Amino acid sequence: HKLSRLSSTYTAKDIYGDMDSNEISIRRTATRTTILHSLSQRVNSQHQPADSNSNLDIYGNSQKLEYEKIPDVSVPAKDFGGEFSGIDPELVTWDGEEDPDYPRNWSRSRKLFQLLIVSLYTLISPMSSSMLSPAMNEIAKDLHMNNQFIQSFSVSIMVLAWAIGPLLIAPISESDRVGRRPVLNISIWINFVFNLACGFAKSTTQLCIFRFLGGLGGCAALNVGAGTLADLFSDNDRQAAMAAYSICPTLGPVLSPIISSFIISHKSWHWVFYVLAIFNAAVAIFGTLFFRETYSPRLLRMKANFLRTETGNSHLHTIYEIADGETQWERIMVTVKRPVKLLCTHPMVIGLGSFMAFVYGFMYLMIVTFPQVFRGSYGFSISISGLMYLPLGIGYIIGTIFWTIMIDKVYNKLTERNGGVPKPEYRLPCLCFSGIGIPAGLVWYGWSVEKRLHWIMPSIGMAIFSFSFIAVFQTIQNYLIDMNNRFAASSVAAAAVYRSFFGFAFPLFAHTMYDRLDYGWGNTVCALIGLALGLPFPIFCLMYGERLRKWANQRMNAEQARRDARNLARLQLQNTLEKID
């Protein structure tokens, strides 16, 4: 009997014709066996030479070369299972490369609208993190915070939550049972509840707990948002999308202190959180109404559920429903441990992540100390000192425009020179300029403040720092995604955990450092550290990074292949037992 399936015919009658139930059952078992065998062959190929005959798939292609290009999903199948649609007529996949329901094929306006919503979600958390900084003196008096360390701790504790949250939330958003939409929508409402609660805090303990819990909710957008971009945009389009997306988390910590400084000039500190909660609620309502699911495994599961109801064929399935042998608990444990392992053992994540974490930590150090500098040293009013965050914002905006164009231009030129074959290392040349720009901005800012030069001088130093900051994030973030598709989410999560710990810790020693070294030598010491982190290793990556990356990826691929093989063996055993029954 010839099996066939048109894109719109999924009923058992259309697929199997006049076969009786026993024949259909045998055919289904045989089909599943073929798919599981092919996937097992793919994961086992990671331990064999690439040119081995046993390394070829059913179409004669090398499995080993393809494994690393597979998206970061639970089953090592290409095209979300589409490679098997020719042998499994009940497999629900995208209807070809041009399927309009596939998120990357959505219209440009629809993708940009979803990008806008995710960017707004991502704006809330950074705004929340720095909103209380200009109001810290008033909050300290009201809540009896007599210790400078506790004041800094109450600001940065939200960033600590961003280091813990990704390890718990990422597994949920990458389940075909949940997807991106529920995680993002629920998290933005959690953020709203605790931002509002901060306005009613009666003690330092309450304020810190509310901010930490709000940070756990807010971290979802900062991490799941990057995954949403990968759902919507191809590698060629992602640089511009990443630039548009990243402008919100970088501007957030700048905009909120400006707003907060004017609020605290006319209202009590409670209104800082009330206004933040009002904006948070507006974004949450907008996103809840208009944000759509973008995660392909989840969309395919929804499609399968719909078709099962429409056709009455309960045997329709996605590749993730028949070939994912991992339990939810195992998936959670892997997703929690893998970013930590990458952070401790992968040289590219350690080297590049260290510079990113240092830059991120110093950004929060500056945010916490700005009130002391411009209200204390320069004698500005609360509202005017709030405007001194603007140079950071100006540097971010100019940097986003400039580096987006330059990084793309360099990447495309090097790719063309390499015969049209791109490499992740082609993202990194612009990073070397940040290795100079970041230290230069720190030294300029520090000595300008210590010598009490005109306010435009520290402002220029701040702008140089933030201008260079954008290149750090755009180059490293894209590199971590490109270096291994299978571990893209884990690599980004590892970098997020790393930088969030630095963002939490740096403000805690800021006042002590400046009391002992003052701003000139304090920033000079930090600039030397930045130079050591931001120049030698990126240059090393340009020269030898490809070999180092492949060596590290090979170890991670082998470990993932063993896990995939174990899960597939479990399913094969289950399939064999069903065949015997």
PDB file of C-alpha atoms in Angstrom, residues 166-449:
ATOM      1  CA  PRO A 166      17.529  31.759  34.066  1.00  0.00           C
ATOM      2  CA  LEU A 167      18.573  28.349  35.386  1.00  0.00           C
ATOM      3  CA  LEU A 168      15.016  27.697  36.566  1.00  0.00           C
ATOM      4  CA  ILE A 169      12.956  29.431  33.881  1.00  0.00           C
ATOM      5  CA  ALA A 170      14.767  28.379  30.682  1.00  0.00           C
ATOM      6  CA  PRO A 171      13.682  24.705  30.884  1.00  0.00           C
ATOM      7  CA  ILE A 172      10.042  25.750  31.134  1.00  0.00           C
ATOM      8  CA  SER A 173      10.101  28.068  28.108  1.00  0.00           C
ATOM      9  CA  GLU A 174      11.789  25.373  25.969  1.00  0.00           C
ATOM     10  CA  SER A 175       9.147  22.728  26.616  1.00  0.00           C
ATOM     11  CA  ASP A 176       6.712  21.971  23.800  1.00  0.00           C
ATOM     12  CA  ARG A 177       4.009  21.817  26.481  1.00  0.00           C
ATOM     13  CA  VAL A 178       4.564  25.438  27.553  1.00  0.00           C
ATOM     14  CA  GLY A 179       6.584  27.587  25.126  1.00  0.00           C
ATOM     15  CA  ARG A 180       7.572  31.250  25.327  1.00  0.00           C
ATOM     16  CA  ARG A 181       4.225  33.025  25.652  1.00  0.00           C
ATOM     17  CA  PRO A 182       2.995  31.780  29.061  1.00  0.00           C
ATOM     18  CA  VAL A 183       6.451  32.220  30.612  1.00  0.00           C
ATOM     19  CA  LEU A 184       6.837  35.807  29.392  1.00  0.00           C
ATOM     20  CA  ASN A 185       3.276  36.833  30.218  1.00  0.00           C
ATOM     21  CA  ILE A 186       3.279  35.350  33.712  1.00  0.00           C
ATOM     22  CA  SER A 187       6.714  36.757  34.503  1.00  0.00           C
ATOM     23  CA  ILE A 188       5.771  40.313  33.551  1.00  0.00           C
ATOM     24  CA  TRP A 189       2.790  40.151  35.926  1.00  0.00           C
ATOM     25  CA  ILE A 190       4.999  38.787  38.714  1.00  0.00           C
ATOM     26  CA  ASN A 191       7.298  41.742  38.121  1.00  0.00           C
ATOM     27  CA  PHE A 192       4.325  44.102  38.374  1.00  0.00           C
ATOM     28  CA  VAL A 193       3.089  42.615  41.669  1.00  0.00           C
ATOM     29  CA  PHE A 194       6.440  42.990  43.422  1.00  0.00           C
ATOM     30  CA  ASN A 195       7.263  46.388  41.919  1.00  0.00           C
ATOM     31  CA  LEU A 196       3.985  47.599  43.370  1.00  0.00           C
ATOM     32  CA  ALA A 197       4.693  45.849  46.675  1.00  0.00           C
ATOM     33  CA  CYS A 198       8.012  47.732  46.979  1.00  0.00           C
ATOM     34  CA  GLY A 199       6.032  50.951  47.254  1.00  0.00           C
ATOM     35  CA  PHE A 200       4.359  49.611  50.395  1.00  0.00           C
ATOM     36  CA  ALA A 201       7.534  48.232  52.023  1.00  0.00           C
ATOM     37  CA  LYS A 202       7.817  49.109  55.723  1.00  0.00           C
ATOM     38  CA  SER A 203      11.308  47.756  56.367  1.00  0.00           C
ATOM     39  CA  THR A 204      14.601  47.086  54.637  1.00  0.00           C
ATOM     40  CA  THR A 205      13.937  43.351  54.764  1.00  0.00           C
ATOM     41  CA  GLN A 206      10.586  43.716  53.006  1.00  0.00           C
ATOM     42  CA  LEU A 207      12.088  45.965  50.339  1.00  0.00           C
ATOM     43  CA  CYS A 208      14.934  43.527  49.595  1.00  0.00           C
ATOM     44  CA  ILE A 209      12.636  40.482  49.489  1.00  0.00           C
ATOM     45  CA  PHE A 210      10.156  42.209  47.177  1.00  0.00           C
ATOM     46  CA  ARG A 211      12.927  43.336  44.854  1.00  0.00           C
ATOM     47  CA  PHE A 212      14.505  39.882  44.752  1.00  0.00           C
ATOM     48  CA  LEU A 213      11.168  38.215  43.924  1.00  0.00           C
ATOM     49  CA  GLY A 214      10.455  40.884  41.318  1.00  0.00           C
ATOM     50  CA  GLY A 215      13.859  40.155  39.799  1.00  0.00           C
ATOM     51  CA  LEU A 216      13.031  36.446  39.529  1.00  0.00           C
ATOM     52  CA  GLY A 217       9.969  37.389  37.500  1.00  0.00           C
ATOM     53  CA  GLY A 218      11.757  39.990  35.442  1.00  0.00           C
ATOM     54  CA  CYS A 219      14.693  37.793  34.448  1.00  0.00           C
ATOM     55  CA  ALA A 220      12.485  35.758  32.095  1.00  0.00           C
ATOM     56  CA  ALA A 221      12.292  38.527  29.505  1.00  0.00           C
ATOM     57  CA  LEU A 222      16.054  39.090  29.627  1.00  0.00           C
ATOM     58  CA  ASN A 223      16.742  35.443  28.760  1.00  0.00           C
ATOM     59  CA  VAL A 224      13.670  34.055  27.001  1.00  0.00           C
ATOM     60  CA  GLY A 225      13.585  37.209  24.875  1.00  0.00           C
ATOM     61  CA  ALA A 226      16.822  36.200  23.132  1.00  0.00           C
ATOM     62  CA  GLY A 227      15.259  32.824  22.356  1.00  0.00           C
ATOM     63  CA  THR A 228      12.253  34.564  20.857  1.00  0.00           C
ATOM     64  CA  LEU A 229      14.564  36.458  18.513  1.00  0.00           C
ATOM     65  CA  ALA A 230      16.089  33.160  17.388  1.00  0.00           C
ATOM     66  CA  ASP A 231      12.564  31.844  16.752  1.00  0.00           C
ATOM     67  CA  LEU A 232      11.685  34.796  14.523  1.00  0.00           C
ATOM     68  CA  PHE A 233      14.885  35.709  12.685  1.00  0.00           C
ATOM     69  CA  SER A 234      17.461  33.764  10.688  1.00  0.00           C
ATOM     70  CA  ASP A 235      21.196  34.114  11.318  1.00  0.00           C
ATOM     71  CA  ASN A 236      21.499  36.660   8.490  1.00  0.00           C
ATOM     72  CA  ASP A 237      18.744  38.888   9.886  1.00  0.00           C
ATOM     73  CA  ARG A 238      19.549  38.502  13.565  1.00  0.00           C
ATOM     74  CA  GLN A 239      22.225  41.218  13.889  1.00  0.00           C
ATOM     75  CA  ALA A 240      19.772  44.040  13.169  1.00  0.00           C
ATOM     76  CA  ALA A 241      17.056  42.388  15.277  1.00  0.00           C
ATOM     77  CA  MET A 242      19.486  41.887  18.169  1.00  0.00           C
ATOM     78  CA  ALA A 243      20.486  45.541  17.971  1.00  0.00           C
ATOM     79  CA  ALA A 244      16.867  46.687  18.132  1.00  0.00           C
ATOM     80  CA  TYR A 245      16.157  44.275  20.973  1.00  0.00           C
ATOM     81  CA  SER A 246      19.248  45.182  23.009  1.00  0.00           C
ATOM     82  CA  ILE A 247      18.514  48.917  23.037  1.00  0.00           C
ATOM     83  CA  CYS A 248      15.813  48.407  25.694  1.00  0.00           C
ATOM     84  CA  PRO A 249      17.858  46.533  28.330  1.00  0.00           C
ATOM     85  CA  THR A 250      20.694  49.031  27.891  1.00  0.00           C
ATOM     86  CA  LEU A 251      18.487  52.142  28.018  1.00  0.00           C
ATOM     87  CA  GLY A 252      16.353  50.814  30.883  1.00  0.00           C
ATOM     88  CA  PRO A 253      18.907  51.451  33.652  1.00  0.00           C
ATOM     89  CA  VAL A 254      19.441  54.960  32.237  1.00  0.00           C
ATOM     90  CA  LEU A 255      15.847  56.085  31.715  1.00  0.00           C
ATOM     91  CA  SER A 256      14.486  55.019  35.084  1.00  0.00           C
ATOM     92  CA  PRO A 257      16.883  57.110  37.250  1.00  0.00           C
ATOM     93  CA  ILE A 258      16.058  60.187  35.143  1.00  0.00           C
ATOM     94  CA  ILE A 259      12.338  59.629  35.715  1.00  0.00           C
ATOM     95  CA  SER A 260      12.887  58.732  39.362  1.00  0.00           C
ATOM     96  CA  SER A 261      14.933  61.871  40.099  1.00  0.00           C
ATOM     97  CA  PHE A 262      12.078  64.131  38.982  1.00  0.00           C
ATOM     98  CA  ILE A 263       9.499  62.088  40.898  1.00  0.00           C
ATOM     99  CA  ILE A 264      11.483  62.227  44.154  1.00  0.00           C
ATOM    100  CA  SER A 265      11.821  66.011  43.774  1.00  0.00           C
ATOM    101  CA  HIS A 266       8.061  66.427  44.096  1.00  0.00           C
ATOM    102  CA  LYS A 267       6.675  63.265  45.707  1.00  0.00           C
ATOM    103  CA  SER A 268       7.636  60.718  48.355  1.00  0.00           C
ATOM    104  CA  TRP A 269       9.865  57.781  47.390  1.00  0.00           C
ATOM    105  CA  HIS A 270       6.819  55.487  47.320  1.00  0.00           C
ATOM    106  CA  TRP A 271       5.716  57.146  44.083  1.00  0.00           C
ATOM    107  CA  VAL A 272       8.908  55.957  42.385  1.00  0.00           C
ATOM    108  CA  PHE A 273       7.526  52.418  42.634  1.00  0.00           C
ATOM    109  CA  TYR A 274       3.913  53.413  41.956  1.00  0.00           C
ATOM    110  CA  VAL A 275       4.872  55.045  38.640  1.00  0.00           C
ATOM    111  CA  LEU A 276       7.051  52.059  37.745  1.00  0.00           C
ATOM    112  CA  ALA A 277       4.168  49.677  38.544  1.00  0.00           C
ATOM    113  CA  ILE A 278       1.745  51.706  36.387  1.00  0.00           C
ATOM    114  CA  PHE A 279       4.084  51.486  33.392  1.00  0.00           C
ATOM    115  CA  ASN A 280       4.735  47.805  34.158  1.00  0.00           C
ATOM    116  CA  ALA A 281       0.971  47.113  34.176  1.00  0.00           C
ATOM    117  CA  ALA A 282       0.466  48.927  30.854  1.00  0.00           C
ATOM    118  CA  VAL A 283       3.181  46.827  29.185  1.00  0.00           C
ATOM    119  CA  ALA A 284       1.811  43.642  30.782  1.00  0.00           C
ATOM    120  CA  ILE A 285      -1.717  44.294  29.513  1.00  0.00           C
ATOM    121  CA  PHE A 286      -0.451  45.147  26.029  1.00  0.00           C
ATOM    122  CA  GLY A 287       1.735  42.038  25.860  1.00  0.00           C
ATOM    123  CA  THR A 288      -0.879  39.682  27.291  1.00  0.00           C
ATOM    124  CA  LEU A 289      -3.335  40.771  24.606  1.00  0.00           C
ATOM    125  CA  PHE A 290      -1.034  40.827  21.577  1.00  0.00           C
ATOM    126  CA  PHE A 291       2.032  38.640  22.123  1.00  0.00           C
ATOM    127  CA  ARG A 292       1.909  35.377  20.159  1.00  0.00           C
ATOM    128  CA  GLU A 293       3.719  32.089  20.636  1.00  0.00           C
ATOM    129  CA  THR A 294       6.943  31.822  18.599  1.00  0.00           C
ATOM    130  CA  TYR A 295       8.531  28.555  19.781  1.00  0.00           C
ATOM    131  CA  SER A 296       8.240  26.030  16.933  1.00  0.00           C
ATOM    132  CA  PRO A 297       7.979  22.822  19.025  1.00  0.00           C
ATOM    133  CA  ARG A 298       5.099  24.379  20.971  1.00  0.00           C
ATOM    134  CA  LEU A 299       3.387  25.644  17.800  1.00  0.00           C
ATOM    135  CA  LEU A 300       3.689  22.216  16.181  1.00  0.00           C
ATOM    136  CA  ARG A 301       2.184  20.572  19.265  1.00  0.00           C
ATOM    137  CA  MET A 302      -0.733  23.032  19.092  1.00  0.00           C
ATOM    138  CA  LYS A 303      -1.092  22.225  15.385  1.00  0.00           C
ATOM    139  CA  ALA A 304      -1.124  18.487  16.158  1.00  0.00           C
ATOM    140  CA  ASN A 305      -3.766  18.955  18.872  1.00  0.00           C
ATOM    141  CA  PHE A 306      -5.946  20.901  16.441  1.00  0.00           C
ATOM    142  CA  LEU A 307      -5.560  18.302  13.674  1.00  0.00           C
ATOM    143  CA  ARG A 308      -6.303  15.431  16.043  1.00  0.00           C
ATOM    144  CA  THR A 309      -9.588  17.124  16.940  1.00  0.00           C
ATOM    145  CA  GLU A 310     -10.440  18.047  13.346  1.00  0.00           C
ATOM    146  CA  THR A 311      -9.652  14.664  11.761  1.00  0.00           C
ATOM    147  CA  GLY A 312     -10.415  12.293  14.620  1.00  0.00           C
ATOM    148  CA  ASN A 313      -6.977  10.718  14.073  1.00  0.00           C
ATOM    149  CA  SER A 314      -5.518  10.454  17.574  1.00  0.00           C
ATOM    150  CA  HIS A 315      -2.236   9.037  16.237  1.00  0.00           C
ATOM    151  CA  LEU A 316      -1.055  12.313  14.699  1.00  0.00           C
ATOM    152  CA  HIS A 317       2.097  13.463  16.458  1.00  0.00           C
ATOM    153  CA  THR A 318       5.102  15.769  16.347  1.00  0.00           C
ATOM    154  CA  ILE A 319       8.691  14.542  16.368  1.00  0.00           C
ATOM    155  CA  TYR A 320       8.967  15.693  20.007  1.00  0.00           C
ATOM    156  CA  GLU A 321       6.059  13.493  21.084  1.00  0.00           C
ATOM    157  CA  ILE A 322       7.547  10.272  19.675  1.00  0.00           C
ATOM    158  CA  ALA A 323      11.315  10.824  19.914  1.00  0.00           C
ATOM    159  CA  ASP A 324      11.864  12.755  23.140  1.00  0.00           C
ATOM    160  CA  GLY A 325      12.763  10.152  25.751  1.00  0.00           C
ATOM    161  CA  GLU A 326      13.882  12.658  28.377  1.00  0.00           C
ATOM    162  CA  THR A 327      11.705  13.172  31.439  1.00  0.00           C
ATOM    163  CA  GLN A 328      10.797  16.696  32.551  1.00  0.00           C
ATOM    164  CA  TRP A 329      12.955  16.338  35.662  1.00  0.00           C
ATOM    165  CA  GLU A 330      15.955  15.193  33.604  1.00  0.00           C
ATOM    166  CA  ARG A 331      15.481  18.139  31.254  1.00  0.00           C
ATOM    167  CA  ILE A 332      15.359  20.578  34.166  1.00  0.00           C
ATOM    168  CA  MET A 333      18.536  19.132  35.669  1.00  0.00           C
ATOM    169  CA  VAL A 334      20.373  19.288  32.336  1.00  0.00           C
ATOM    170  CA  THR A 335      19.263  22.856  31.701  1.00  0.00           C
ATOM    171  CA  VAL A 336      20.353  23.919  35.175  1.00  0.00           C
ATOM    172  CA  LYS A 337      23.726  22.149  35.067  1.00  0.00           C
ATOM    173  CA  ARG A 338      24.757  22.811  31.466  1.00  0.00           C
ATOM    174  CA  PRO A 339      25.139  26.629  31.712  1.00  0.00           C
ATOM    175  CA  VAL A 340      27.148  26.160  34.908  1.00  0.00           C
ATOM    176  CA  LYS A 341      29.330  23.563  33.198  1.00  0.00           C
ATOM    177  CA  LEU A 342      29.875  25.823  30.186  1.00  0.00           C
ATOM    178  CA  LEU A 343      30.775  28.647  32.536  1.00  0.00           C
ATOM    179  CA  CYS A 344      33.350  26.498  34.316  1.00  0.00           C
ATOM    180  CA  THR A 345      34.830  24.478  31.428  1.00  0.00           C
ATOM    181  CA  HIS A 346      34.225  26.143  28.039  1.00  0.00           C
ATOM    182  CA  PRO A 347      37.186  28.471  27.317  1.00  0.00           C
ATOM    183  CA  MET A 348      35.217  30.764  24.988  1.00  0.00           C
ATOM    184  CA  VAL A 349      32.426  31.285  27.511  1.00  0.00           C
ATOM    185  CA  ILE A 350      34.937  31.879  30.301  1.00  0.00           C
ATOM    186  CA  GLY A 351      37.177  34.248  28.333  1.00  0.00           C
ATOM    187  CA  LEU A 352      34.585  36.335  26.519  1.00  0.00           C
ATOM    188  CA  GLY A 353      32.070  36.088  29.373  1.00  0.00           C
ATOM    189  CA  SER A 354      34.614  37.543  31.815  1.00  0.00           C
ATOM    190  CA  PHE A 355      34.933  40.754  29.810  1.00  0.00           C
ATOM    191  CA  MET A 356      31.170  41.021  29.356  1.00  0.00           C
ATOM    192  CA  ALA A 357      30.607  40.441  33.073  1.00  0.00           C
ATOM    193  CA  PHE A 358      33.216  43.048  34.053  1.00  0.00           C
ATOM    194  CA  VAL A 359      31.691  45.696  31.778  1.00  0.00           C
ATOM    195  CA  TYR A 360      28.173  44.899  33.002  1.00  0.00           C
ATOM    196  CA  GLY A 361      29.245  45.025  36.640  1.00  0.00           C
ATOM    197  CA  PHE A 362      30.926  48.393  36.204  1.00  0.00           C
ATOM    198  CA  MET A 363      27.816  49.804  34.532  1.00  0.00           C
ATOM    199  CA  TYR A 364      25.849  49.086  37.716  1.00  0.00           C
ATOM    200  CA  LEU A 365      28.700  50.415  39.843  1.00  0.00           C
ATOM    201  CA  MET A 366      28.422  53.730  37.989  1.00  0.00           C
ATOM    202  CA  ILE A 367      24.634  53.794  38.313  1.00  0.00           C
ATOM    203  CA  VAL A 368      24.818  53.342  42.089  1.00  0.00           C
ATOM    204  CA  THR A 369      27.518  56.000  42.586  1.00  0.00           C
ATOM    205  CA  PHE A 370      26.141  58.714  40.262  1.00  0.00           C
ATOM    206  CA  PRO A 371      23.988  60.344  42.985  1.00  0.00           C
ATOM    207  CA  GLN A 372      27.013  60.638  45.281  1.00  0.00           C
ATOM    208  CA  VAL A 373      29.130  62.107  42.475  1.00  0.00           C
ATOM    209  CA  PHE A 374      26.764  64.690  41.047  1.00  0.00           C
ATOM    210  CA  ARG A 375      24.740  65.567  44.155  1.00  0.00           C
ATOM    211  CA  GLY A 376      27.713  65.347  46.517  1.00  0.00           C
ATOM    212  CA  SER A 377      30.803  66.405  44.576  1.00  0.00           C
ATOM    213  CA  TYR A 378      29.159  68.698  42.016  1.00  0.00           C
ATOM    214  CA  GLY A 379      26.313  69.974  44.207  1.00  0.00           C
ATOM    215  CA  PHE A 380      23.553  69.383  41.637  1.00  0.00           C
ATOM    216  CA  SER A 381      19.920  69.134  42.674  1.00  0.00           C
ATOM    217  CA  ILE A 382      18.181  65.752  42.651  1.00  0.00           C
ATOM    218  CA  SER A 383      16.460  66.367  39.319  1.00  0.00           C
ATOM    219  CA  ILE A 384      19.531  67.788  37.586  1.00  0.00           C
ATOM    220  CA  SER A 385      21.743  64.984  38.865  1.00  0.00           C
ATOM    221  CA  GLY A 386      19.229  62.578  37.343  1.00  0.00           C
ATOM    222  CA  LEU A 387      19.859  64.167  33.947  1.00  0.00           C
ATOM    223  CA  MET A 388      23.511  63.160  34.262  1.00  0.00           C
ATOM    224  CA  TYR A 389      22.467  59.626  33.308  1.00  0.00           C
ATOM    225  CA  LEU A 390      21.759  60.965  29.800  1.00  0.00           C
ATOM    226  CA  PRO A 391      25.361  60.690  28.529  1.00  0.00           C
ATOM    227  CA  LEU A 392      25.170  56.936  29.104  1.00  0.00           C
ATOM    228  CA  GLY A 393      21.951  56.804  27.067  1.00  0.00           C
ATOM    229  CA  ILE A 394      23.428  58.923  24.265  1.00  0.00           C
ATOM    230  CA  GLY A 395      26.427  56.591  24.074  1.00  0.00           C
ATOM    231  CA  TYR A 396      24.122  53.562  23.951  1.00  0.00           C
ATOM    232  CA  ILE A 397      22.029  54.964  21.098  1.00  0.00           C
ATOM    233  CA  ILE A 398      24.995  56.094  18.984  1.00  0.00           C
ATOM    234  CA  GLY A 399      26.777  52.819  19.754  1.00  0.00           C
ATOM    235  CA  THR A 400      23.769  50.731  18.722  1.00  0.00           C
ATOM    236  CA  ILE A 401      23.563  52.457  15.338  1.00  0.00           C
ATOM    237  CA  PHE A 402      27.308  52.505  14.678  1.00  0.00           C
ATOM    238  CA  TRP A 403      28.199  48.998  15.868  1.00  0.00           C
ATOM    239  CA  THR A 404      25.220  47.349  14.200  1.00  0.00           C
ATOM    240  CA  ILE A 405      26.442  48.632  10.839  1.00  0.00           C
ATOM    241  CA  MET A 406      30.139  47.978  11.510  1.00  0.00           C
ATOM    242  CA  ILE A 407      29.773  44.460  12.943  1.00  0.00           C
ATOM    243  CA  ASP A 408      27.594  43.425  10.003  1.00  0.00           C
ATOM    244  CA  LYS A 409      29.981  45.026   7.518  1.00  0.00           C
ATOM    245  CA  VAL A 410      33.056  43.290   8.972  1.00  0.00           C
ATOM    246  CA  TYR A 411      31.213  39.962   9.282  1.00  0.00           C
ATOM    247  CA  ASN A 412      30.007  40.027   5.675  1.00  0.00           C
ATOM    248  CA  LYS A 413      33.396  41.118   4.334  1.00  0.00           C
ATOM    249  CA  LEU A 414      35.258  38.324   6.145  1.00  0.00           C
ATOM    250  CA  THR A 415      32.623  35.796   5.080  1.00  0.00           C
ATOM    251  CA  GLU A 416      32.982  36.864   1.463  1.00  0.00           C
ATOM    252  CA  ARG A 417      36.771  36.601   1.730  1.00  0.00           C
ATOM    253  CA  ASN A 418      36.323  33.045   3.051  1.00  0.00           C
ATOM    254  CA  GLY A 419      34.378  31.957  -0.046  1.00  0.00           C
ATOM    255  CA  GLY A 420      30.962  32.742   1.443  1.00  0.00           C
ATOM    256  CA  VAL A 421      31.447  30.440   4.456  1.00  0.00           C
ATOM    257  CA  PRO A 422      30.746  32.321   7.729  1.00  0.00           C
ATOM    258  CA  LYS A 423      32.509  31.628  11.018  1.00  0.00           C
ATOM    259  CA  PRO A 424      31.499  32.770  14.509  1.00  0.00           C
ATOM    260  CA  GLU A 425      34.925  34.402  14.936  1.00  0.00           C
ATOM    261  CA  TYR A 426      34.008  36.920  12.230  1.00  0.00           C
ATOM    262  CA  ARG A 427      31.760  38.591  14.848  1.00  0.00           C
ATOM    263  CA  LEU A 428      34.724  39.464  17.085  1.00  0.00           C
ATOM    264  CA  PRO A 429      37.032  42.009  15.358  1.00  0.00           C
ATOM    265  CA  CYS A 430      34.973  44.958  16.585  1.00  0.00           C
ATOM    266  CA  LEU A 431      35.266  43.644  20.138  1.00  0.00           C
ATOM    267  CA  CYS A 432      38.949  44.573  20.140  1.00  0.00           C
ATOM    268  CA  PHE A 433      38.021  48.262  19.834  1.00  0.00           C
ATOM    269  CA  SER A 434      35.932  47.932  23.000  1.00  0.00           C
ATOM    270  CA  GLY A 435      38.972  46.487  24.737  1.00  0.00           C
ATOM    271  CA  ILE A 436      40.487  49.953  24.307  1.00  0.00           C
ATOM    272  CA  GLY A 437      37.311  52.077  24.511  1.00  0.00           C
ATOM    273  CA  ILE A 438      36.088  50.700  27.854  1.00  0.00           C
ATOM    274  CA  PRO A 439      39.349  51.428  29.755  1.00  0.00           C
ATOM    275  CA  ALA A 440      39.646  54.833  28.068  1.00  0.00           C
ATOM    276  CA  GLY A 441      36.129  55.792  29.155  1.00  0.00           C
ATOM    277  CA  LEU A 442      36.756  54.655  32.736  1.00  0.00           C
ATOM    278  CA  VAL A 443      39.998  56.624  33.073  1.00  0.00           C
ATOM    279  CA  TRP A 444      38.480  59.742  31.483  1.00  0.00           C
ATOM    280  CA  TYR A 445      35.432  59.602  33.777  1.00  0.00           C
ATOM    281  CA  GLY A 446      37.371  58.801  36.970  1.00  0.00           C
ATOM    282  CA  TRP A 447      40.009  61.518  36.743  1.00  0.00           C
ATOM    283  CA  SER A 448      37.473  64.121  35.566  1.00  0.00           C
ATOM    284  CA  VAL A 449      35.411  63.493  38.690  1.00  0.00           C
TER     285      VAL A 449
END
